């Protein structure tokens, strides 16, 4: 009986939590301009999303979002991994100082990160656009990369690296053949995390995108929603984003579960 | 004696990031403080803060936003705690997929989620406004409450519960004297993760109320957008102080480990 009520509560909460998303998914399969009108099953919104008959600006926004996310995630992964190796070998007050600074972008609300970077760019007369958005994204993504690489370094046997050097490997070889393979899973998780965070971001982007008409998906949706008339193609797009996030999360979870099992065996 | 030299080298690898952190994290935060205490000509002044206190509208919005944030946080605890409790009990909920289902919405763009909420209200022919605002906030931030509570409950040593039961405690006593006190760290970090974004949010409130209700975050954004950087910076600083005050509840470490724990 207790179990029945518990299950009922969980399912009810999930139903409420997913109802809005489900409505978007369902109404992505009909042509109606206004959400909530069902005019029969159709995949027209999907084809028009991909055939380019949709407004050019939406396609541009999607492209910008992906390019920014790829560059930001790649740079954060490299910067964060190098930093993690460095921070790992640091000691004492310096380590604490850099760790504290590293935590700030994660603890700060996005609006503060966005405004503080906005003030930085205007103070130094930097024109806002692609570059400032990417720099801003690197700023809030890199701490997460550092956090996902660090545990791999802590788990690693420190003698492995030294052994490679003793056996005649150059520091470069030891890095490539020993250190990087060890931290690679952390780097991949960090990259995926940075990529999703960048795609997802709105609050930091809106303050640093400038007024040149550059749009990411988030700012496009915001501008679109403010005008009141939502582009119908946003429904299939949201559906695709939802499914992609679902698949990515499953991959990450399976990976970490497998890693946990491996650790148990060892 | 190759090794010590090498370790010195590796330590130096943190230098590029240290410089990056200084330019893009420390300096920008410092600039908020600098701008907050300047007028538009760059002279030192307190006028941005006196303006905030004397200006009825921003002061009212500020109080109203804190009220909304408190209501949202309380509702998230009310609905989230039982869910986290059930999810953490293997006898009530076996599958770990359920936890994933609760976390999943955290990773969907907040604007998409908000639009979905607006769609739901349209679909049910409910009016947008304060009710929609609170529903939307709870809907957006509930997973951030459930996850940390679930985490602490799951790590809890089951022996404590058994010991209490063996010593004759009733189920209600076991919960109120053992389970609940042990889950308080999860609740505080959940409060941090819900209260902070609700107090700083800006676009969601606009969309959920057709721009009829303004929250503090919206006021900050409008000032920055309209070129009132100094006043905007002062408001940001006030927001930052509120958040620092709430953060004193928590040591901060919990939140980071909870967010990272998903991976």
Short mmCIF file of C-alpha atoms in Angstrom, two decimals:
data_model
loop_
_atom_site.label_atom_id
_atom_site.label_comp_id
_atom_site.label_asym_id
_atom_site.label_seq_id
_atom_site.Cartn_x
_atom_site.Cartn_y
_atom_site.Cartn_z
CA UNK A 1 0.00 0.00 0.00
CA UNK A 2 2.79 2.35 1.00
CA UNK A 3 4.66 1.36 -2.13
CA UNK A 4 1.58 2.05 -4.25
CA UNK A 5 1.25 5.61 -2.92
CA UNK A 6 4.97 6.22 -3.31
CA UNK A 7 4.90 5.04 -6.91
CA UNK A 8 1.75 7.03 -7.62
CA UNK A 9 3.37 10.20 -6.25
CA UNK A 10 6.53 9.74 -8.30
CA UNK A 11 4.60 9.11 -11.51
CA UNK A 12 2.27 12.04 -10.89
CA UNK A 13 5.23 14.37 -10.36
CA UNK A 14 6.95 13.04 -13.47
CA UNK A 15 3.73 13.49 -15.45
CA UNK A 16 3.51 17.15 -14.40
CA UNK A 17 7.22 17.67 -15.03
CA UNK A 18 7.01 16.23 -18.52
CA UNK A 19 3.56 17.49 -19.54
CA UNK A 20 4.87 20.75 -21.05
CA UNK A 21 7.65 19.00 -22.96
CA UNK A 22 5.24 16.33 -24.15
CA UNK A 23 2.86 18.96 -25.48
CA UNK A 24 5.67 20.49 -27.53
CA UNK A 25 6.72 17.07 -28.84
CA UNK A 26 3.13 16.12 -29.78
CA UNK A 27 2.38 19.42 -31.49
CA UNK A 28 5.62 19.26 -33.44
CA UNK A 29 3.83 16.63 -35.56
CA UNK A 30 1.10 18.91 -36.83
CA UNK A 31 1.16 21.87 -39.17
CA UNK A 32 -0.93 24.34 -37.15
CA UNK A 33 0.70 27.75 -36.69
CA UNK A 34 -0.76 28.17 -33.20
CA UNK A 35 0.31 25.68 -30.57
CA UNK A 36 -2.66 23.70 -29.27
CA UNK A 37 -4.48 23.42 -32.59
CA UNK A 38 -4.34 19.90 -33.98
CA UNK A 39 -4.76 19.84 -37.75
CA UNK A 40 -3.83 16.23 -38.34
CA UNK A 41 -0.54 14.37 -38.30
CA UNK A 42 2.17 15.91 -40.43
CA UNK A 43 5.95 16.04 -40.50
CA UNK A 44 5.91 19.27 -42.47
CA UNK A 45 7.48 21.30 -39.66
CA UNK A 46 10.42 18.88 -39.60
CA UNK A 47 10.96 19.01 -43.35
CA UNK A 48 10.66 22.78 -43.45
CA UNK A 49 13.15 23.01 -40.59
CA UNK A 50 15.70 21.07 -42.61
CA UNK A 51 14.85 22.16 -46.15
CA UNK A 52 15.65 25.76 -45.30
CA UNK A 53 12.22 27.07 -46.13
CA UNK A 54 12.11 28.31 -42.57
CA UNK A 55 13.38 31.85 -41.89
CA UNK A 56 17.05 32.08 -42.61
CA UNK A 57 17.74 33.62 -39.21
CA UNK A 58 16.73 30.44 -37.36
CA UNK A 59 19.17 28.33 -39.39
CA UNK A 60 21.85 30.96 -38.73
CA UNK A 61 21.09 30.86 -35.02
CA UNK A 62 21.43 27.06 -34.93
CA UNK A 63 24.71 27.26 -36.84
CA UNK A 64 26.09 29.97 -34.52
CA UNK A 65 25.10 27.98 -31.44
CA UNK A 66 26.90 24.86 -32.67
CA UNK A 67 30.04 26.71 -33.83
CA UNK A 68 30.28 28.64 -30.54
CA UNK A 69 29.70 25.47 -28.50
CA UNK A 70 32.30 23.47 -30.46
CA UNK A 71 35.00 26.14 -30.20
CA UNK A 72 34.22 26.95 -26.55
CA UNK A 73 34.16 23.26 -25.57
CA UNK A 74 37.38 22.47 -27.44
CA UNK A 75 39.29 25.42 -25.98
CA UNK A 76 37.92 24.81 -22.47
CA UNK A 77 38.90 21.15 -22.67
CA UNK A 78 42.49 21.97 -23.64
CA UNK A 79 42.83 24.91 -21.23
CA UNK A 80 41.11 23.03 -18.40
CA UNK A 81 43.12 19.82 -18.82
CA UNK A 82 46.46 21.65 -18.86
CA UNK A 83 45.28 23.67 -15.87
CA UNK A 84 44.20 20.53 -13.98
CA UNK A 85 47.64 18.95 -14.45
CA UNK A 86 49.23 22.17 -13.20
CA UNK A 87 46.85 22.63 -10.26
CA UNK A 88 47.35 18.97 -9.28
CA UNK A 89 51.07 19.58 -8.85
CA UNK A 90 50.53 22.86 -7.01
CA UNK A 91 50.55 23.01 -3.22
CA UNK A 92 49.40 25.19 -0.37
CA UNK A 93 48.07 28.70 -0.75
CA UNK A 94 48.56 28.95 -4.51
CA UNK A 95 46.47 25.82 -5.02
CA UNK A 96 43.75 27.17 -2.76
CA UNK A 97 43.70 30.54 -4.52
CA UNK A 98 43.36 29.06 -7.99
CA UNK A 99 40.73 26.56 -6.83
CA UNK A 100 38.70 29.37 -5.27
CA UNK A 101 38.85 31.42 -8.48
CA UNK A 102 37.93 28.28 -10.42
CA UNK A 103 34.81 27.82 -8.27
CA UNK A 104 33.54 31.37 -8.76
CA UNK A 105 32.01 30.96 -12.25
CA UNK A 106 30.19 27.82 -11.04
CA UNK A 107 28.81 29.47 -7.90
CA UNK A 108 27.96 32.83 -9.42
CA UNK A 109 24.51 33.24 -10.96
CA UNK A 110 24.73 33.48 -14.75
CA UNK A 111 23.45 37.04 -14.79
CA UNK A 112 26.39 38.19 -12.64
CA UNK A 113 28.91 36.34 -14.82
CA UNK A 114 27.26 37.88 -17.88
CA UNK A 115 27.21 41.45 -16.55
CA UNK A 116 30.74 41.27 -15.13
CA UNK A 117 32.13 40.13 -18.49
CA UNK A 118 30.02 42.76 -20.27
CA UNK A 119 31.65 45.44 -18.09
CA UNK A 120 35.08 43.97 -18.83
CA UNK A 121 34.54 44.17 -22.59
CA UNK A 122 33.06 47.68 -22.60
CA UNK A 123 35.75 48.97 -20.25
CA UNK A 124 38.47 47.87 -22.64
CA UNK A 125 36.56 48.95 -25.72
CA UNK A 126 36.19 45.42 -27.13
CA UNK A 127 33.39 45.22 -29.72
CA UNK A 128 30.97 42.51 -28.75
CA UNK A 129 30.27 39.66 -31.13
CA UNK A 130 31.40 36.13 -31.87
CA UNK A 131 34.71 36.42 -30.02
CA UNK A 132 33.27 37.86 -26.81
CA UNK A 133 30.54 35.19 -26.66
CA UNK A 134 33.14 32.44 -27.12
CA UNK A 135 35.43 33.96 -24.46
CA UNK A 136 32.48 34.24 -22.07
CA UNK A 137 31.53 30.61 -22.70
CA UNK A 138 35.11 29.45 -22.14
CA UNK A 139 35.03 31.32 -18.83
CA UNK A 140 32.09 29.39 -17.41
CA UNK A 141 32.88 26.04 -19.10
CA UNK A 142 36.54 25.57 -18.14
CA UNK A 143 35.92 25.16 -14.37
CA UNK A 144 33.74 22.15 -15.12
CA UNK A 145 36.48 20.62 -17.29
CA UNK A 146 39.01 21.13 -14.47
CA UNK A 147 36.58 19.43 -12.09
CA UNK A 148 36.07 16.42 -14.34
CA UNK A 149 39.79 15.94 -15.16
CA UNK A 150 41.00 16.38 -11.56
CA UNK A 151 39.59 13.08 -10.18
CA UNK A 152 41.36 11.14 -12.96
CA UNK A 153 44.68 12.69 -11.93
CA UNK A 154 44.01 11.89 -8.30
CA UNK A 155 43.20 8.27 -9.12
CA UNK A 156 46.26 7.87 -11.34
CA UNK A 157 49.29 6.11 -9.98
CA UNK A 158 51.86 8.96 -9.90
CA UNK A 159 54.69 6.44 -10.36
CA UNK A 160 53.47 5.60 -13.86
CA UNK A 161 54.63 8.91 -15.26
CA UNK A 162 57.97 8.70 -13.46
CA UNK A 163 58.43 5.11 -14.59
CA UNK A 164 57.98 6.17 -18.20
CA UNK A 165 60.66 8.84 -17.74
CA UNK A 166 63.00 6.36 -16.00
CA UNK A 167 62.57 3.97 -18.90
CA UNK A 168 63.86 6.65 -21.23
CA UNK A 169 60.71 8.36 -22.50
CA UNK A 170 61.03 12.06 -23.17
CA UNK A 171 58.61 14.24 -21.16
CA UNK A 172 56.62 14.72 -24.36
CA UNK A 173 56.34 10.97 -24.93
CA UNK A 174 55.44 10.36 -21.28
CA UNK A 175 52.71 12.95 -21.65
CA UNK A 176 51.30 11.50 -24.83
CA UNK A 177 51.60 7.81 -23.94
CA UNK A 178 50.93 7.84 -20.19
CA UNK A 179 49.35 10.99 -18.85
CA UNK A 180 46.86 11.80 -21.60
CA UNK A 181 45.45 8.25 -21.91
CA UNK A 182 44.91 8.27 -18.14
CA UNK A 183 42.96 11.54 -18.08
CA UNK A 184 41.20 11.05 -21.42
CA UNK A 185 37.86 9.86 -19.96
CA UNK A 186 37.79 12.99 -17.79
CA UNK A 187 38.59 15.15 -20.80
CA UNK A 188 35.77 13.58 -22.84
CA UNK A 189 33.24 14.02 -20.01
CA UNK A 190 34.48 17.58 -19.59
CA UNK A 191 34.10 18.28 -23.31
CA UNK A 192 30.53 16.92 -23.41
CA UNK A 193 29.65 18.89 -20.29
CA UNK A 194 31.17 22.10 -21.70
CA UNK A 195 29.39 21.55 -25.01
CA UNK A 196 25.96 21.12 -23.39
CA UNK A 197 26.53 24.05 -21.03
CA UNK A 198 27.47 26.27 -23.95
CA UNK A 199 24.47 25.25 -26.08
CA UNK A 200 22.20 25.70 -23.08
CA UNK A 201 23.42 29.12 -22.05
CA UNK A 202 21.22 32.15 -22.33
CA UNK A 203 21.97 34.57 -19.47
CA UNK A 204 25.70 34.98 -20.15
CA UNK A 205 25.26 35.07 -23.93
CA UNK A 206 22.61 37.80 -23.98
CA UNK A 207 24.96 40.29 -22.28
CA UNK A 208 27.93 39.56 -24.50
CA UNK A 209 26.48 39.03 -27.95
CA UNK A 210 26.45 42.71 -28.89
CA UNK A 211 24.04 44.50 -31.14
CA UNK A 212 25.33 43.45 -34.53
CA UNK A 213 22.42 41.07 -35.04
CA UNK A 214 24.32 37.93 -34.10
CA UNK A 215 21.92 35.37 -32.58
CA UNK A 216 22.31 32.03 -30.88
CA UNK A 217 19.40 29.66 -30.47
CA UNK A 218 18.70 30.91 -26.94
CA UNK A 219 18.67 34.58 -27.88
CA UNK A 220 16.62 33.77 -30.99
CA UNK A 221 13.97 31.98 -28.91
CA UNK A 222 13.96 34.88 -26.44
CA UNK A 223 13.50 37.49 -29.15
CA UNK A 224 10.88 35.33 -30.85
CA UNK A 225 8.91 34.74 -27.65
CA UNK A 226 9.03 38.44 -26.79
CA UNK A 227 7.43 39.28 -30.09
CA UNK A 228 4.61 36.94 -29.07
CA UNK A 229 4.36 34.86 -32.24
CA UNK A 230 6.43 31.76 -31.80
CA UNK A 231 7.97 30.29 -34.93
CA UNK A 232 6.22 26.90 -35.33
CA UNK A 233 9.53 25.29 -36.37
CA UNK A 234 10.75 25.79 -32.79
CA UNK A 235 8.55 22.83 -31.83
CA UNK A 236 10.37 20.20 -33.93
CA UNK A 237 13.64 21.89 -32.97
CA UNK A 238 12.88 21.62 -29.23
CA UNK A 239 11.90 18.00 -29.77
CA UNK A 240 15.22 17.27 -31.47
CA UNK A 241 17.13 19.06 -28.70
CA UNK A 242 15.22 17.08 -26.08
CA UNK A 243 15.96 13.73 -27.73
CA UNK A 244 19.64 14.67 -28.23
CA UNK A 245 20.04 15.65 -24.58
CA UNK A 246 18.35 12.39 -23.57
CA UNK A 247 20.77 10.34 -25.68
CA UNK A 248 23.83 12.31 -24.46
CA UNK A 249 22.81 11.84 -20.82
CA UNK A 250 22.32 8.12 -21.31
CA UNK A 251 25.77 7.85 -22.94
CA UNK A 252 27.40 9.78 -20.08
CA UNK A 253 25.65 7.65 -17.47
CA UNK A 254 26.47 4.35 -19.14
CA UNK A 255 30.10 5.48 -19.44
CA UNK A 256 30.38 6.44 -15.78
CA UNK A 257 28.64 3.25 -14.67
CA UNK A 258 31.02 1.19 -16.77
CA UNK A 259 33.97 3.09 -15.31
CA UNK A 260 32.66 2.46 -11.80
CA UNK A 261 32.32 -1.27 -12.55
CA UNK A 262 35.85 -1.37 -13.96
CA UNK A 263 37.15 0.21 -10.78
CA UNK A 264 35.37 -2.42 -8.70
CA UNK A 265 36.99 -5.22 -10.73
CA UNK A 266 40.41 -3.69 -10.30
CA UNK B 1 67.97 14.41 -10.50
CA UNK B 2 65.62 14.84 -13.40
CA UNK B 3 62.40 14.62 -11.42
CA UNK B 4 62.27 17.76 -9.26
CA UNK B 5 62.94 19.94 -12.29
CA UNK B 6 60.14 18.25 -14.15
CA UNK B 7 57.68 18.72 -11.34
CA UNK B 8 58.53 22.39 -11.24
CA UNK B 9 57.66 22.45 -14.91
CA UNK B 10 54.33 20.73 -14.47
CA UNK B 11 53.41 23.11 -11.71
CA UNK B 12 53.93 25.91 -14.17
CA UNK B 13 51.19 24.46 -16.36
CA UNK B 14 48.65 26.19 -14.17
CA UNK B 15 50.03 29.62 -15.12
CA UNK B 16 48.04 30.17 -18.35
CA UNK B 17 44.79 29.35 -16.58
CA UNK B 18 45.75 31.48 -13.57
CA UNK B 19 46.19 34.45 -15.92
CA UNK B 20 42.92 33.59 -17.68
CA UNK B 21 41.07 33.40 -14.34
CA UNK B 22 42.47 36.76 -13.30
CA UNK B 23 41.38 38.50 -16.52
CA UNK B 24 37.99 36.84 -16.99
CA UNK B 25 36.85 36.10 -13.43
CA UNK B 26 38.58 38.31 -10.85
CA UNK B 27 38.89 41.51 -12.89
CA UNK B 28 35.24 41.52 -14.14
CA UNK B 29 33.93 41.07 -10.58
CA UNK B 30 36.15 43.92 -9.46
CA UNK B 31 34.70 46.03 -12.29
CA UNK B 32 31.17 45.48 -10.93
CA UNK B 33 32.30 47.00 -7.63
CA UNK B 34 34.11 49.87 -9.38
CA UNK B 35 31.14 50.72 -11.61
CA UNK B 36 28.72 50.45 -8.68
CA UNK B 37 30.53 53.24 -6.84
CA UNK B 38 30.87 55.57 -9.82
CA UNK B 39 28.56 57.99 -11.54
CA UNK B 40 28.41 58.07 -15.33
CA UNK B 41 31.37 60.50 -15.40
CA UNK B 42 33.54 58.16 -13.38
CA UNK B 43 33.48 60.08 -10.09
CA UNK B 44 33.21 58.22 -6.80
CA UNK B 45 29.66 58.23 -5.45
CA UNK B 46 27.14 56.41 -3.29
CA UNK B 47 24.24 57.79 -5.32
CA UNK B 48 23.53 54.46 -7.07
CA UNK B 49 22.76 52.88 -3.72
CA UNK B 50 20.79 55.80 -2.30
CA UNK B 51 18.79 55.78 -5.54
CA UNK B 52 17.98 52.10 -5.01
CA UNK B 53 16.76 52.71 -1.47
CA UNK B 54 14.74 55.84 -2.26
CA UNK B 55 13.34 54.57 -5.57
CA UNK B 56 10.06 52.93 -4.60
CA UNK B 57 9.83 50.81 -7.73
CA UNK B 58 13.18 49.02 -7.55
CA UNK B 59 12.90 48.55 -3.80
CA UNK B 60 9.43 47.04 -4.22
CA UNK B 61 10.57 44.76 -7.03
CA UNK B 62 13.45 43.67 -4.84
CA UNK B 63 11.20 42.69 -1.93
CA UNK B 64 8.68 41.06 -4.29
CA UNK B 65 11.45 39.00 -5.96
CA UNK B 66 12.73 37.76 -2.62
CA UNK B 67 9.16 36.79 -1.74
CA UNK B 68 8.72 34.87 -4.99
CA UNK B 69 12.10 33.18 -4.48
CA UNK B 70 11.15 32.11 -0.94
CA UNK B 71 7.76 30.74 -2.08
CA UNK B 72 9.42 28.87 -4.96
CA UNK B 73 12.05 27.41 -2.65
CA UNK B 74 9.47 26.31 -0.07
CA UNK B 75 7.27 24.69 -2.72
CA UNK B 76 10.31 22.91 -4.14
CA UNK B 77 11.11 21.49 -0.70
CA UNK B 78 7.46 20.53 -0.15
CA UNK B 79 7.16 18.64 -3.45
CA UNK B 80 10.80 17.66 -3.86
CA UNK B 81 11.55 16.15 -0.48
CA UNK B 82 9.01 13.28 -0.68
CA UNK B 83 10.17 12.54 -4.22
CA UNK B 84 13.84 12.45 -3.17
CA UNK B 85 12.92 10.26 -0.19
CA UNK B 86 11.00 7.76 -2.31
CA UNK B 87 13.74 7.68 -4.96
CA UNK B 88 16.39 6.96 -2.34
CA UNK B 89 14.47 4.03 -0.83
CA UNK B 90 15.22 0.82 -2.68
CA UNK B 91 12.10 -0.85 -1.29
CA UNK B 92 9.86 1.88 -2.73
CA UNK B 93 11.56 2.58 -6.03
CA UNK B 94 13.97 0.12 -7.53
CA UNK B 95 14.97 1.65 -10.79
CA UNK B 96 17.81 4.14 -11.16
CA UNK B 97 16.26 5.26 -14.46
CA UNK B 98 13.68 7.16 -12.39
CA UNK B 99 16.41 9.37 -10.94
CA UNK B 100 17.69 10.05 -14.44
CA UNK B 101 14.17 11.04 -15.51
CA UNK B 102 14.05 13.63 -12.74
CA UNK B 103 17.48 15.03 -13.60
CA UNK B 104 16.93 15.15 -17.36
CA UNK B 105 14.94 18.41 -17.46
CA UNK B 106 17.91 20.15 -15.81
CA UNK B 107 19.74 19.77 -19.11
CA UNK B 108 17.10 21.26 -21.35
CA UNK B 109 17.43 24.91 -22.24
CA UNK B 110 15.64 26.99 -19.63
CA UNK B 111 13.89 29.05 -22.32
CA UNK B 112 12.60 25.91 -24.05
CA UNK B 113 11.32 24.68 -20.69
CA UNK B 114 9.68 28.03 -20.01
CA UNK B 115 8.09 28.12 -23.44
CA UNK B 116 6.80 24.61 -22.77
CA UNK B 117 5.19 25.89 -19.59
CA UNK B 118 3.61 28.77 -21.48
CA UNK B 119 2.39 26.20 -24.04
CA UNK B 120 0.85 24.10 -21.25
CA UNK B 121 -0.99 27.12 -19.83
CA UNK B 122 -2.22 28.10 -23.30
CA UNK B 123 -3.29 24.52 -23.94
CA UNK B 124 -5.29 24.38 -20.72
CA UNK B 125 -6.65 27.91 -21.33
CA UNK B 126 -5.18 29.15 -18.05
CA UNK B 127 -4.19 32.82 -17.76
CA UNK B 128 -0.53 33.82 -17.57
CA UNK B 129 0.48 35.83 -14.52
CA UNK B 130 1.55 35.26 -10.95
CA UNK B 131 0.26 31.67 -10.85
CA UNK B 132 2.06 30.81 -14.06
CA UNK B 133 5.20 32.51 -12.75
CA UNK B 134 5.30 30.41 -9.58
CA UNK B 135 4.38 27.21 -11.44
CA UNK B 136 7.08 27.91 -14.02
CA UNK B 137 9.70 28.62 -11.36
CA UNK B 138 8.88 25.45 -9.40
CA UNK B 139 8.76 23.48 -12.64
CA UNK B 140 12.16 24.83 -13.72
CA UNK B 141 13.97 24.42 -10.42
CA UNK B 142 12.36 21.36 -8.78
CA UNK B 143 15.03 18.95 -10.15
CA UNK B 144 17.71 21.13 -8.51
CA UNK B 145 16.04 20.52 -5.15
CA UNK B 146 15.39 16.80 -5.61
CA UNK B 147 18.90 15.90 -6.71
CA UNK B 148 20.96 17.11 -3.70
CA UNK B 149 18.40 15.78 -1.20
CA UNK B 150 18.37 12.44 -3.00
CA UNK B 151 22.17 12.42 -2.89
CA UNK B 152 22.41 12.89 0.88
CA UNK B 153 19.57 10.45 1.59
CA UNK B 154 21.17 7.82 -0.59
CA UNK B 155 24.56 8.13 1.10
CA UNK B 156 22.93 7.88 4.53
CA UNK B 157 24.03 4.87 6.56
CA UNK B 158 21.01 2.54 6.77
CA UNK B 159 22.30 1.17 10.08
CA UNK B 160 21.16 4.34 11.82
CA UNK B 161 17.59 3.68 10.76
CA UNK B 162 17.76 0.05 11.81
CA UNK B 163 19.29 0.99 15.13
CA UNK B 164 16.47 3.47 15.78
CA UNK B 165 13.89 0.85 14.84
CA UNK B 166 15.54 -1.77 17.06
CA UNK B 167 15.46 0.66 19.93
CA UNK B 168 11.71 0.95 19.51
CA UNK B 169 11.23 4.19 17.61
CA UNK B 170 7.99 4.54 15.67
CA UNK B 171 8.28 5.20 11.92
CA UNK B 172 7.39 8.87 12.51
CA UNK B 173 10.06 9.14 15.21
CA UNK B 174 12.62 7.43 12.95
CA UNK B 175 11.91 10.01 10.28
CA UNK B 176 11.82 13.09 12.47
CA UNK B 177 14.75 12.17 14.71
CA UNK B 178 17.07 10.32 12.32
CA UNK B 179 16.32 10.61 8.61
CA UNK B 180 15.31 14.27 8.47
CA UNK B 181 18.20 15.67 10.56
CA UNK B 182 20.66 13.65 8.49
CA UNK B 183 19.24 15.03 5.25
CA UNK B 184 19.58 18.69 6.23
CA UNK B 185 22.86 19.19 4.30
CA UNK B 186 20.99 18.11 1.17
CA UNK B 187 18.18 20.56 1.88
CA UNK B 188 20.56 23.49 2.42
CA UNK B 189 22.39 22.79 -0.80
CA UNK B 190 19.02 22.40 -2.55
CA UNK B 191 17.96 25.77 -1.16
CA UNK B 192 21.13 27.29 -2.60
CA UNK B 193 20.52 25.74 -5.99
CA UNK B 194 16.89 26.93 -6.13
CA UNK B 195 16.92 30.24 -4.28
CA UNK B 196 19.89 31.65 -6.15
CA UNK B 197 18.65 31.15 -9.71
CA UNK B 198 15.12 32.30 -8.76
CA UNK B 199 16.43 35.54 -7.30
CA UNK B 200 18.63 36.20 -10.34
CA UNK B 201 16.35 35.03 -13.11
CA UNK B 202 15.19 37.51 -15.72
CA UNK B 203 13.79 36.18 -18.99
CA UNK B 204 11.52 33.51 -17.48
CA UNK B 205 9.39 35.95 -15.53
CA UNK B 206 8.93 38.09 -18.61
CA UNK B 207 7.67 35.16 -20.71
CA UNK B 208 5.46 33.65 -18.01
CA UNK B 209 3.63 36.87 -17.15
CA UNK B 210 3.54 38.53 -20.59
CA UNK B 211 5.92 41.08 -19.08
CA UNK B 212 3.31 42.15 -16.51
CA UNK B 213 5.36 41.24 -13.47
CA UNK B 214 8.94 42.42 -13.11
CA UNK B 215 11.48 40.58 -11.03
CA UNK B 216 14.73 42.01 -9.72
CA UNK B 217 16.75 40.23 -12.40
CA UNK B 218 14.67 41.91 -15.11
CA UNK B 219 15.33 45.34 -13.58
CA UNK B 220 19.07 44.65 -13.53
CA UNK B 221 19.01 43.49 -17.16
CA UNK B 222 16.95 46.49 -18.31
CA UNK B 223 19.36 48.95 -16.70
CA UNK B 224 22.39 47.32 -18.30
CA UNK B 225 20.64 47.15 -21.68
CA UNK B 226 19.60 50.80 -21.48
CA UNK B 227 23.16 51.94 -20.86
CA UNK B 228 22.69 52.62 -17.13
CA UNK B 229 25.79 50.57 -16.37
CA UNK B 230 26.58 52.17 -13.02
CA UNK B 231 23.12 51.69 -11.57
CA UNK B 232 22.97 48.18 -13.11
CA UNK B 233 26.32 47.34 -11.53
CA UNK B 234 25.10 48.60 -8.14
CA UNK B 235 22.00 46.38 -8.43
CA UNK B 236 24.21 43.44 -9.44
CA UNK B 237 26.36 44.07 -6.39
CA UNK B 238 23.26 44.03 -4.15
CA UNK B 239 22.21 40.74 -5.74
CA UNK B 240 25.70 39.36 -5.21
CA UNK B 241 25.60 40.34 -1.52
CA UNK B 242 22.23 38.59 -1.04
CA UNK B 243 23.69 35.49 -2.63
CA UNK B 244 26.82 35.65 -0.48
CA UNK B 245 24.57 35.90 2.56
CA UNK B 246 22.68 32.75 1.53
CA UNK B 247 25.94 31.05 0.72
CA UNK B 248 26.98 31.38 4.34
CA UNK B 249 24.42 28.64 5.00
CA UNK B 250 26.44 26.37 2.85
CA UNK B 251 30.17 25.87 2.44
CA UNK B 252 29.82 25.91 -1.32
CA UNK B 253 31.65 22.62 -1.71
CA UNK B 254 28.40 20.67 -1.56
CA UNK B 255 26.88 22.45 -4.50
CA UNK B 256 29.89 21.90 -6.72
CA UNK B 257 30.11 18.22 -5.87
CA UNK B 258 26.39 17.86 -6.45
CA UNK B 259 26.53 19.44 -9.86
CA UNK B 260 29.58 17.46 -10.84
CA UNK B 261 28.01 14.32 -9.45
CA UNK B 262 25.71 13.93 -12.42
CA UNK B 263 28.58 12.95 -14.63
#
